[in-house]
PDB file of C-alpha atoms in Angstrom:
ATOM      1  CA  UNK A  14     -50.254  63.590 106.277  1.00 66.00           C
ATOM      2  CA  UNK A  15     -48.186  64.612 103.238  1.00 77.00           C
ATOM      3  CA  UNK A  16     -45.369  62.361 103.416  1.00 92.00           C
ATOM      4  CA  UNK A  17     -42.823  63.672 100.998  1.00 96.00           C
ATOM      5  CA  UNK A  18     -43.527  66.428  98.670  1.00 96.00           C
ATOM      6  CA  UNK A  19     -41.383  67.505  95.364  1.00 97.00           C
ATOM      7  CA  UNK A  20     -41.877  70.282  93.640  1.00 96.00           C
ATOM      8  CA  UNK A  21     -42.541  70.744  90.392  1.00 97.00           C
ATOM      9  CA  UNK A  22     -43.698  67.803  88.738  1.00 96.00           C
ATOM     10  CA  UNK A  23     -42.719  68.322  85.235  1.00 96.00           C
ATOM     11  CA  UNK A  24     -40.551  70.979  83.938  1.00 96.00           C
ATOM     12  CA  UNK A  25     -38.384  71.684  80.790  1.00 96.00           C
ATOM     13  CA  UNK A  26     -34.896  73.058  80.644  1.00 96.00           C
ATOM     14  CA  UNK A  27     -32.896  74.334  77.949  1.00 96.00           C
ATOM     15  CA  UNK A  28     -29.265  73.311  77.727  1.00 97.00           C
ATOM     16  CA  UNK A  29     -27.147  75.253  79.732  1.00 96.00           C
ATOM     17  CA  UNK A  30     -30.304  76.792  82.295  1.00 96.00           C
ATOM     18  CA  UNK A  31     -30.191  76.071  86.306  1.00 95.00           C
ATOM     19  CA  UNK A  32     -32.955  74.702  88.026  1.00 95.00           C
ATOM     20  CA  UNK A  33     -33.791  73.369  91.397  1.00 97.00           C
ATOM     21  CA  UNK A  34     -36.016  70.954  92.582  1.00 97.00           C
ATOM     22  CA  UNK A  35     -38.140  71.226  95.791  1.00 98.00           C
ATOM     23  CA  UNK A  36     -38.449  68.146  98.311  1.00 97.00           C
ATOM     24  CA  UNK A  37     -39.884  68.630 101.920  1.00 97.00           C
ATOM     25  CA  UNK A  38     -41.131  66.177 104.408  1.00 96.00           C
ATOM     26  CA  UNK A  39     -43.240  66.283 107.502  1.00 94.00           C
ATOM     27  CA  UNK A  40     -42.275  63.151 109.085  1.00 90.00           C
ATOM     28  CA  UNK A  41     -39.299  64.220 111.137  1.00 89.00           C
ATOM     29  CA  UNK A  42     -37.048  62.056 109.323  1.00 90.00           C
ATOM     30  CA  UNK A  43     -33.550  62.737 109.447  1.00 89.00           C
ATOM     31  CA  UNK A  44     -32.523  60.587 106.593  1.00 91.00           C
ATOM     32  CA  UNK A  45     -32.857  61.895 103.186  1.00 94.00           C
ATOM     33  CA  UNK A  46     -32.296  61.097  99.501  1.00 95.00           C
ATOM     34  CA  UNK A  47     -32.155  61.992  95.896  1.00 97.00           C
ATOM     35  CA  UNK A  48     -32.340  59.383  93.106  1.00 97.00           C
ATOM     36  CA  UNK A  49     -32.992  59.638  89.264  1.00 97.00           C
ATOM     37  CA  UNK A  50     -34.185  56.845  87.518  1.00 96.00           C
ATOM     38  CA  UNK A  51     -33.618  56.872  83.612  1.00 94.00           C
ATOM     39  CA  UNK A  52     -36.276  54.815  81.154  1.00 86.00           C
ATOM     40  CA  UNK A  53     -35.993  50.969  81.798  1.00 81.00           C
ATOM     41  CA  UNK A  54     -33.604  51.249  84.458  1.00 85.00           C
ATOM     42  CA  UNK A  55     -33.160  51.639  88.356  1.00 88.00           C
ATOM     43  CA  UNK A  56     -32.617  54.037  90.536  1.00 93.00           C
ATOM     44  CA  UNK A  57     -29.025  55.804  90.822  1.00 94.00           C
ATOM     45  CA  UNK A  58     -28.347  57.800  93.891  1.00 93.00           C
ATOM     46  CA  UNK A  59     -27.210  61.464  93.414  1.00 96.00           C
ATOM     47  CA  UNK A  60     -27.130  63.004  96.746  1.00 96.00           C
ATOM     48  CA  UNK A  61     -28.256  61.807 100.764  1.00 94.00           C
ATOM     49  CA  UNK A  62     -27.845  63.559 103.833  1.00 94.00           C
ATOM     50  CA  UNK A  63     -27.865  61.971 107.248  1.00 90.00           C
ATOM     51  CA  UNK A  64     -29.284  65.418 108.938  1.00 90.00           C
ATOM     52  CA  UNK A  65     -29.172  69.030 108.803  1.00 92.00           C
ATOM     53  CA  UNK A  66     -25.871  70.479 107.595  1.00 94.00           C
ATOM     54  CA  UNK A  67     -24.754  66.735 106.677  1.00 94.00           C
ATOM     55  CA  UNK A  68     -25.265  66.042 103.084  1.00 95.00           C
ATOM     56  CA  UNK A  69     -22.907  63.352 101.008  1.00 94.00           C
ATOM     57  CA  UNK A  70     -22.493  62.185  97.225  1.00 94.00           C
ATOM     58  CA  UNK A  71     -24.347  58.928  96.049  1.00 92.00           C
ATOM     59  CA  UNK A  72     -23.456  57.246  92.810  1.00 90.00           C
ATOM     60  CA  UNK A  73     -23.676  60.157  90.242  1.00 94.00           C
ATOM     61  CA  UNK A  74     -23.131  63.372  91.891  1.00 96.00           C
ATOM     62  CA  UNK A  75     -21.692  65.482  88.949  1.00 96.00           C
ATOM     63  CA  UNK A  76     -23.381  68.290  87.673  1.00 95.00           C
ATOM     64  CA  UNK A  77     -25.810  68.618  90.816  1.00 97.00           C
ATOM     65  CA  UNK A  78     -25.571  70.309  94.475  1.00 97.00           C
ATOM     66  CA  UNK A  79     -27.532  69.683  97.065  1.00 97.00           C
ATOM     67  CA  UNK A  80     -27.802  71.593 100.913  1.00 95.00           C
ATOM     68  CA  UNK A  81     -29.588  70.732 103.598  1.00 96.00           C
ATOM     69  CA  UNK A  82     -30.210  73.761 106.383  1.00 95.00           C
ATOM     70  CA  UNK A  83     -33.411  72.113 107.940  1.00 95.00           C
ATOM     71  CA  UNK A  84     -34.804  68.762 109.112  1.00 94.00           C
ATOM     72  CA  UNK A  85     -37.317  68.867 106.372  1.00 95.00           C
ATOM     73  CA  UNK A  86     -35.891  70.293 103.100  1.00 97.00           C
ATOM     74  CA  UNK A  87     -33.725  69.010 100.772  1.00 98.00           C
ATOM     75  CA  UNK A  88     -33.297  70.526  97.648  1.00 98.00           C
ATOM     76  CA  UNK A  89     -31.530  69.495  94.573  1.00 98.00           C
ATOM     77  CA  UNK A  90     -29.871  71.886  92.529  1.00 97.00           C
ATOM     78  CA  UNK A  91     -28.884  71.757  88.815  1.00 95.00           C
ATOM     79  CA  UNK A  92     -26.593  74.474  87.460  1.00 88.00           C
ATOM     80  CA  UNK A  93     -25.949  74.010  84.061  1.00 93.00           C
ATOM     81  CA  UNK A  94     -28.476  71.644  82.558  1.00 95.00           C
ATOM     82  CA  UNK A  95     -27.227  69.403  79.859  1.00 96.00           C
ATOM     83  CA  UNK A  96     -29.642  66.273  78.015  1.00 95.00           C
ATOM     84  CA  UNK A  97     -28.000  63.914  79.960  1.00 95.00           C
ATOM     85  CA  UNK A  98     -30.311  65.114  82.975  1.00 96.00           C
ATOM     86  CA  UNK A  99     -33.462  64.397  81.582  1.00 96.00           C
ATOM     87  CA  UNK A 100     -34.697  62.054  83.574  1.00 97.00           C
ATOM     88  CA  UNK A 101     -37.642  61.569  86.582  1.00 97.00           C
ATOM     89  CA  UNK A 102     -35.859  62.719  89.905  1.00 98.00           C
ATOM     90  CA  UNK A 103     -37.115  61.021  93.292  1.00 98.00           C
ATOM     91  CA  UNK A 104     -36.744  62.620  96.479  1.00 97.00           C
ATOM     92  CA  UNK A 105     -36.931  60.077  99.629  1.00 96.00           C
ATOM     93  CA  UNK A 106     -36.816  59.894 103.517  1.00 94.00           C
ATOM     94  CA  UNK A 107     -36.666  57.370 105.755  1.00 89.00           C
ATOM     95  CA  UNK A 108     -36.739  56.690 109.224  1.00 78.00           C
ATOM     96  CA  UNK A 109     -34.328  54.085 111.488  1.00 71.00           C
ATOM     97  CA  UNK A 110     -35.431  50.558 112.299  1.00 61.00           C
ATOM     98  CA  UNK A 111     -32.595  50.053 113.677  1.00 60.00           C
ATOM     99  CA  UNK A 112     -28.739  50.661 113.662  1.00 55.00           C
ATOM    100  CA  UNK A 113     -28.497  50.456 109.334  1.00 55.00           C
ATOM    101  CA  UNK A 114     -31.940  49.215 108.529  1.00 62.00           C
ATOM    102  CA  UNK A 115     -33.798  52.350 107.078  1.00 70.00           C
ATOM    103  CA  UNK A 116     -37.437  52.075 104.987  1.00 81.00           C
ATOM    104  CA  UNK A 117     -37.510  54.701 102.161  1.00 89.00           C
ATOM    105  CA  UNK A 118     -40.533  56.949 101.831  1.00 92.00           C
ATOM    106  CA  UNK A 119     -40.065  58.150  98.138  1.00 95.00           C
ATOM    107  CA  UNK A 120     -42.034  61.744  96.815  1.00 96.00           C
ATOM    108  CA  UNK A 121     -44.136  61.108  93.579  1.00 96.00           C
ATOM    109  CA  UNK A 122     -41.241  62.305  91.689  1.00 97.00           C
ATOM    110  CA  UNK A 123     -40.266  65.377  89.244  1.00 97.00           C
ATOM    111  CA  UNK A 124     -40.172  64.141  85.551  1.00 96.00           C
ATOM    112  CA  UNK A 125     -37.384  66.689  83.877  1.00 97.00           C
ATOM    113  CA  UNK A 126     -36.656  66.971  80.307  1.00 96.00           C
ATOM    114  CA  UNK A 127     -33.403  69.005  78.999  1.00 96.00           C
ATOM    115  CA  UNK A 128     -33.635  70.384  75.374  1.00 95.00           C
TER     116      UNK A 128
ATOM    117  CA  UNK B   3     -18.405  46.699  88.256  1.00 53.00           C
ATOM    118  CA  UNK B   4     -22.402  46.665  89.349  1.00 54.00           C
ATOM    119  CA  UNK B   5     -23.045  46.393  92.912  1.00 89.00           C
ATOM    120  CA  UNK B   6     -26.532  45.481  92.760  1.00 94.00           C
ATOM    121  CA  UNK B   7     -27.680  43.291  89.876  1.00 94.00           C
ATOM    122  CA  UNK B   8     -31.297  41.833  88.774  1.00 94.00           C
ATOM    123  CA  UNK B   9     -32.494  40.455  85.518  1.00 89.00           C
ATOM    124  CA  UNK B  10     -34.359  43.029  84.148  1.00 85.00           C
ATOM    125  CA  UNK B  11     -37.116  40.582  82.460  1.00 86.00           C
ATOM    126  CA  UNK B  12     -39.748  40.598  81.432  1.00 93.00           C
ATOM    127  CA  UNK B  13     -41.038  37.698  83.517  1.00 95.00           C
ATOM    128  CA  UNK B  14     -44.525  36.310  82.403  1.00 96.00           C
ATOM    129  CA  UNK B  15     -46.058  33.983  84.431  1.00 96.00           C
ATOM    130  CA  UNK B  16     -49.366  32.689  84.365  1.00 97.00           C
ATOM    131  CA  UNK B  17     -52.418  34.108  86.997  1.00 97.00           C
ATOM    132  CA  UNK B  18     -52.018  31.826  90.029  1.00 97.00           C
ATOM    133  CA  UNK B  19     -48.312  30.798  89.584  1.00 97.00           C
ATOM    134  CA  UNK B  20     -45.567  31.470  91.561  1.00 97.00           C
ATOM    135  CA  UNK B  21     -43.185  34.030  90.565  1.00 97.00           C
ATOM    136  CA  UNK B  22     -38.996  34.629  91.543  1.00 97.00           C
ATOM    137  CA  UNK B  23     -37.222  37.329  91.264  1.00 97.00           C
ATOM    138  CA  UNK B  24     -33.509  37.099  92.691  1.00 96.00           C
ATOM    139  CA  UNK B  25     -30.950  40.148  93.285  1.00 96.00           C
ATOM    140  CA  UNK B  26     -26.916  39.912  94.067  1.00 96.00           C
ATOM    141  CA  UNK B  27     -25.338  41.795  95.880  1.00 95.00           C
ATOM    142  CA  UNK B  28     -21.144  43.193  95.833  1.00 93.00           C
ATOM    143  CA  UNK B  29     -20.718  44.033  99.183  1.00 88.00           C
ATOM    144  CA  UNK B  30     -20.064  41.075 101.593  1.00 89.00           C
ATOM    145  CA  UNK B  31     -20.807  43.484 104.558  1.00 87.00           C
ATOM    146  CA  UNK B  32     -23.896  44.071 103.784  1.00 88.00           C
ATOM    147  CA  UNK B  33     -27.124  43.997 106.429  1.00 86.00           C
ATOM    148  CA  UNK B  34     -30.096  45.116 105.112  1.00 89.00           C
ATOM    149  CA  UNK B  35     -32.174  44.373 101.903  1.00 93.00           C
ATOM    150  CA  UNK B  36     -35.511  45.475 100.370  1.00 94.00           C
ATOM    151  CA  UNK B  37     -37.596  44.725  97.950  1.00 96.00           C
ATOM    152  CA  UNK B  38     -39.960  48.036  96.367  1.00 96.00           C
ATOM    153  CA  UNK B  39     -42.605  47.658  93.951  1.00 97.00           C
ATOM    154  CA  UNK B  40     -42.844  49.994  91.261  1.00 96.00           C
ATOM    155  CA  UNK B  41     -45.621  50.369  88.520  1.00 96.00           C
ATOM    156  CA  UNK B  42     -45.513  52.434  85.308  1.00 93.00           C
ATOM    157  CA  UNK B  43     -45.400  56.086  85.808  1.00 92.00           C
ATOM    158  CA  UNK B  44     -45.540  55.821  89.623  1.00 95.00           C
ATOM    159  CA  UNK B  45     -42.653  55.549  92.655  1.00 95.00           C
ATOM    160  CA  UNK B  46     -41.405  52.725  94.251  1.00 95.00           C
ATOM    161  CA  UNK B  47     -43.234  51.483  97.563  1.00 94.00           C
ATOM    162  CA  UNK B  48     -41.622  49.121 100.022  1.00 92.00           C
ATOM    163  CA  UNK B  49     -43.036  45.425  99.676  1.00 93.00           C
ATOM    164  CA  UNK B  50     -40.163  43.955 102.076  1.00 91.00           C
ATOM    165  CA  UNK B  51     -37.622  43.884 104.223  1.00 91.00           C
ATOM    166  CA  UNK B  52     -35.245  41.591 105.064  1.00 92.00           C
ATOM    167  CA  UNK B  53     -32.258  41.527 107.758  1.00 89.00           C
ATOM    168  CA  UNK B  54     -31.516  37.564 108.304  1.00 89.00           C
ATOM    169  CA  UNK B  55     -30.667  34.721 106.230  1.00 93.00           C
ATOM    170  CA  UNK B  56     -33.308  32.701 105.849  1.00 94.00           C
ATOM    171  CA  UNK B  57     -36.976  33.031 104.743  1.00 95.00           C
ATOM    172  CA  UNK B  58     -39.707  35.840 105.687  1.00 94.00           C
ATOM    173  CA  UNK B  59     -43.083  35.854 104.963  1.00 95.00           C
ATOM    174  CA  UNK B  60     -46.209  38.551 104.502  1.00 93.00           C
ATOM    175  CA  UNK B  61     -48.600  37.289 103.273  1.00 96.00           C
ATOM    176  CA  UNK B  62     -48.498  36.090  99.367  1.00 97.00           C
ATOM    177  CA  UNK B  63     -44.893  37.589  99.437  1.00 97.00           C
ATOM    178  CA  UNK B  64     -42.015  35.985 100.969  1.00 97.00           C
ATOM    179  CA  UNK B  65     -38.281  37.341 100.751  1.00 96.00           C
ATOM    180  CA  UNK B  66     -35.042  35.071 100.875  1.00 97.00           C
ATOM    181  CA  UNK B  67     -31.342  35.893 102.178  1.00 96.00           C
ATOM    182  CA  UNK B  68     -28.420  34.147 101.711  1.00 95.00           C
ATOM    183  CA  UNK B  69     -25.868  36.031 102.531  1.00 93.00           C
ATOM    184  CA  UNK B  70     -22.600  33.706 101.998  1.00 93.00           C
ATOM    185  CA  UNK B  71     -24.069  33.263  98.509  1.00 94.00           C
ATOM    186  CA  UNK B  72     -24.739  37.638  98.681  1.00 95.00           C
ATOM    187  CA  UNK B  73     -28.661  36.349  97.032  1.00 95.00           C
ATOM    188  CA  UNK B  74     -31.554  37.536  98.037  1.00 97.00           C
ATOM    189  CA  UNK B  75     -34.651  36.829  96.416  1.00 97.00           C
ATOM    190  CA  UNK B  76     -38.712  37.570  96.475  1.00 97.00           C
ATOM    191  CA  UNK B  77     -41.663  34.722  95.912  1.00 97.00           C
ATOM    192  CA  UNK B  78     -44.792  36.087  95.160  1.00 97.00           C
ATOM    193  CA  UNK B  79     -47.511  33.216  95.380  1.00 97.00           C
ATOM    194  CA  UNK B  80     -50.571  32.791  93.634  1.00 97.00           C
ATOM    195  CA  UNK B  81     -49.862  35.709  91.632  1.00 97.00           C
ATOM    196  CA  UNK B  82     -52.725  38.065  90.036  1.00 97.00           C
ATOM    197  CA  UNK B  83     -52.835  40.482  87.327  1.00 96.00           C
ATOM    198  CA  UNK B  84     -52.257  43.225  89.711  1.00 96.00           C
ATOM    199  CA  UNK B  85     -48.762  42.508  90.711  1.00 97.00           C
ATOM    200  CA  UNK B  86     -47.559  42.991  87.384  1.00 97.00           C
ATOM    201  CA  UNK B  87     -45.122  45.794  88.261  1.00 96.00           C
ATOM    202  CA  UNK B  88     -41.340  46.352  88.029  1.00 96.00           C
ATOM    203  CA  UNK B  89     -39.512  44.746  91.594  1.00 97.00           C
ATOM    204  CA  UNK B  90     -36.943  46.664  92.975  1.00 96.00           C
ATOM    205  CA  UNK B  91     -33.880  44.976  94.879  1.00 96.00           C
ATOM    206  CA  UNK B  92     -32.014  47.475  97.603  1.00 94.00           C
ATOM    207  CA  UNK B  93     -29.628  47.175  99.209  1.00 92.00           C
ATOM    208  CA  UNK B  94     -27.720  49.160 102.206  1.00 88.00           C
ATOM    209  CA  UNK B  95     -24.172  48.818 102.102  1.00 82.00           C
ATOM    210  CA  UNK B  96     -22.073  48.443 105.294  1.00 78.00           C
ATOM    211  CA  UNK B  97     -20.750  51.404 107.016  1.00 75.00           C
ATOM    212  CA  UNK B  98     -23.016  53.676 104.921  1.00 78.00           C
ATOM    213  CA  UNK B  99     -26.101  55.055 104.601  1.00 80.00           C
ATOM    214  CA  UNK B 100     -26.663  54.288 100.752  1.00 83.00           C
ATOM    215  CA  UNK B 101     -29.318  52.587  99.755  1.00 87.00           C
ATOM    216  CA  UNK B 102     -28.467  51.406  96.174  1.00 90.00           C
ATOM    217  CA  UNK B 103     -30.992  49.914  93.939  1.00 93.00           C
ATOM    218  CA  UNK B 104     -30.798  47.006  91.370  1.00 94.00           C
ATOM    219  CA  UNK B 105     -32.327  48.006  88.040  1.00 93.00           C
ATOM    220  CA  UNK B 106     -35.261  46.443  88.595  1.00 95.00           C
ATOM    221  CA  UNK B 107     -36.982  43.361  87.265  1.00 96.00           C
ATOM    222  CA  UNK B 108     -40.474  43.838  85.192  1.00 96.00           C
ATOM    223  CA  UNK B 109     -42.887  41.269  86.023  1.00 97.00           C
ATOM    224  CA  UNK B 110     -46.140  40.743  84.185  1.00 97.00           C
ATOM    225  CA  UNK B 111     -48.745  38.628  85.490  1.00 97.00           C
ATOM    226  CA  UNK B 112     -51.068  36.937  82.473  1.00 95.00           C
ATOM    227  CA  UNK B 113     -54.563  36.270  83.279  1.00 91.00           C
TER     228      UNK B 113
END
């Protein structure tokens, strides 16, 4: 039972490169989510997406894309990397309680550092 | 204007003691709440969930909602060593499926 999966773990960018990282779950989840969490501090919400084709912006959306063509991927794209991304990115899913009450399932996270 | 707010500590409290850690909330529509552990270097795993004012309890941990006063809180009892950890406060906001998260309260546990 993986769970949630991201892919890589660590990487380095130089300023101005694209990247994108890799998050895939086998739980059949149709609720998924990116956060990045800077030193010290919580998590901010970049991207979630409610199901296939259905993605929407979180709290700080600029200077990533995101798509979502299957169930089980959701990757987050970078295309111009600039310092103020280095951070550790965590991918999530979650499943319904109920109507509004979702439990995230977070990915061991991607620690990325832009020179 | 922060939507989600916690004191970001550190709290130190003594092996055995009880330990509080509270979280406000923005939106008065609000329904859902968790609370996610976090230690160093690792991601956050759900501790609690909580739907209704009042109290809810499992085992050493119990959360709080009060949801006129947009406060809810986590007691950890007879604390140890091991639950020293940052807490994580979530909340889902009405009509959404966000899931926005305090910035976390550290928590260390002295033995």
């Amino acid at each position: 039972n993986a769970g949630v999966t991201q892919t890589p773990k660590f990487r380095i960018l130089k300023i101005g490169q694209s990247m994108t990282l890799q998050c895939t779950q086998d739980m059949n989840h149709n609720y998924m989510y990116w956060y990045r969490q800077d030193p010290g501090m919580g998590l901010k919400l970049i991207y979630y997406s409610v199901g296939a084709g259905i993605t929407d912006k979180g709290e700080v959306p600029n200077g990533y894309n995101v798509s979502r063509s299957t169930t089980e991927d959701f990757p987050l794209r970078l295309e111009l990397a600039a310092p103020s991304q280095t951070s550790v990115y965590f991918c999530a899913s979650s499943y319904t309680i109920y109507s509004g009450a979702n439990v995230l399932t977070f990915g061991a996270g991607s620690r990325l550092t832009v020179l | 204007q922060k939507e989600v707010e916690q004191n970001s500590g550190p709290l130190s409290v003594p092996e055995g003691a009880i330990a509080s850690l509270n979280c406000t909330y923005s939106d008065r529509g609000s329904q859902s709440f968790f609370w996610y552990r976090q230690y160093s270097g690792k991601s956050p795993e759900l501790i609690m969930s909580i739907y209704s004012n009042g109290d809810k309890e499992d085992g050493r941990f119990t959360a709080q909602l009060n949801k006129a006063s947009q406060y809810v809180s986590l007691l950890i009892r007879d604390s140890q060593p091991s639950d020293s950890a940052t807490y994580l406060c979530a909340v889902n906001f009405s009509g959404t499926y966000k899931y926005i998260f305090g910035t976390g309260t550290r928590l260390k546990v002295l033995a």
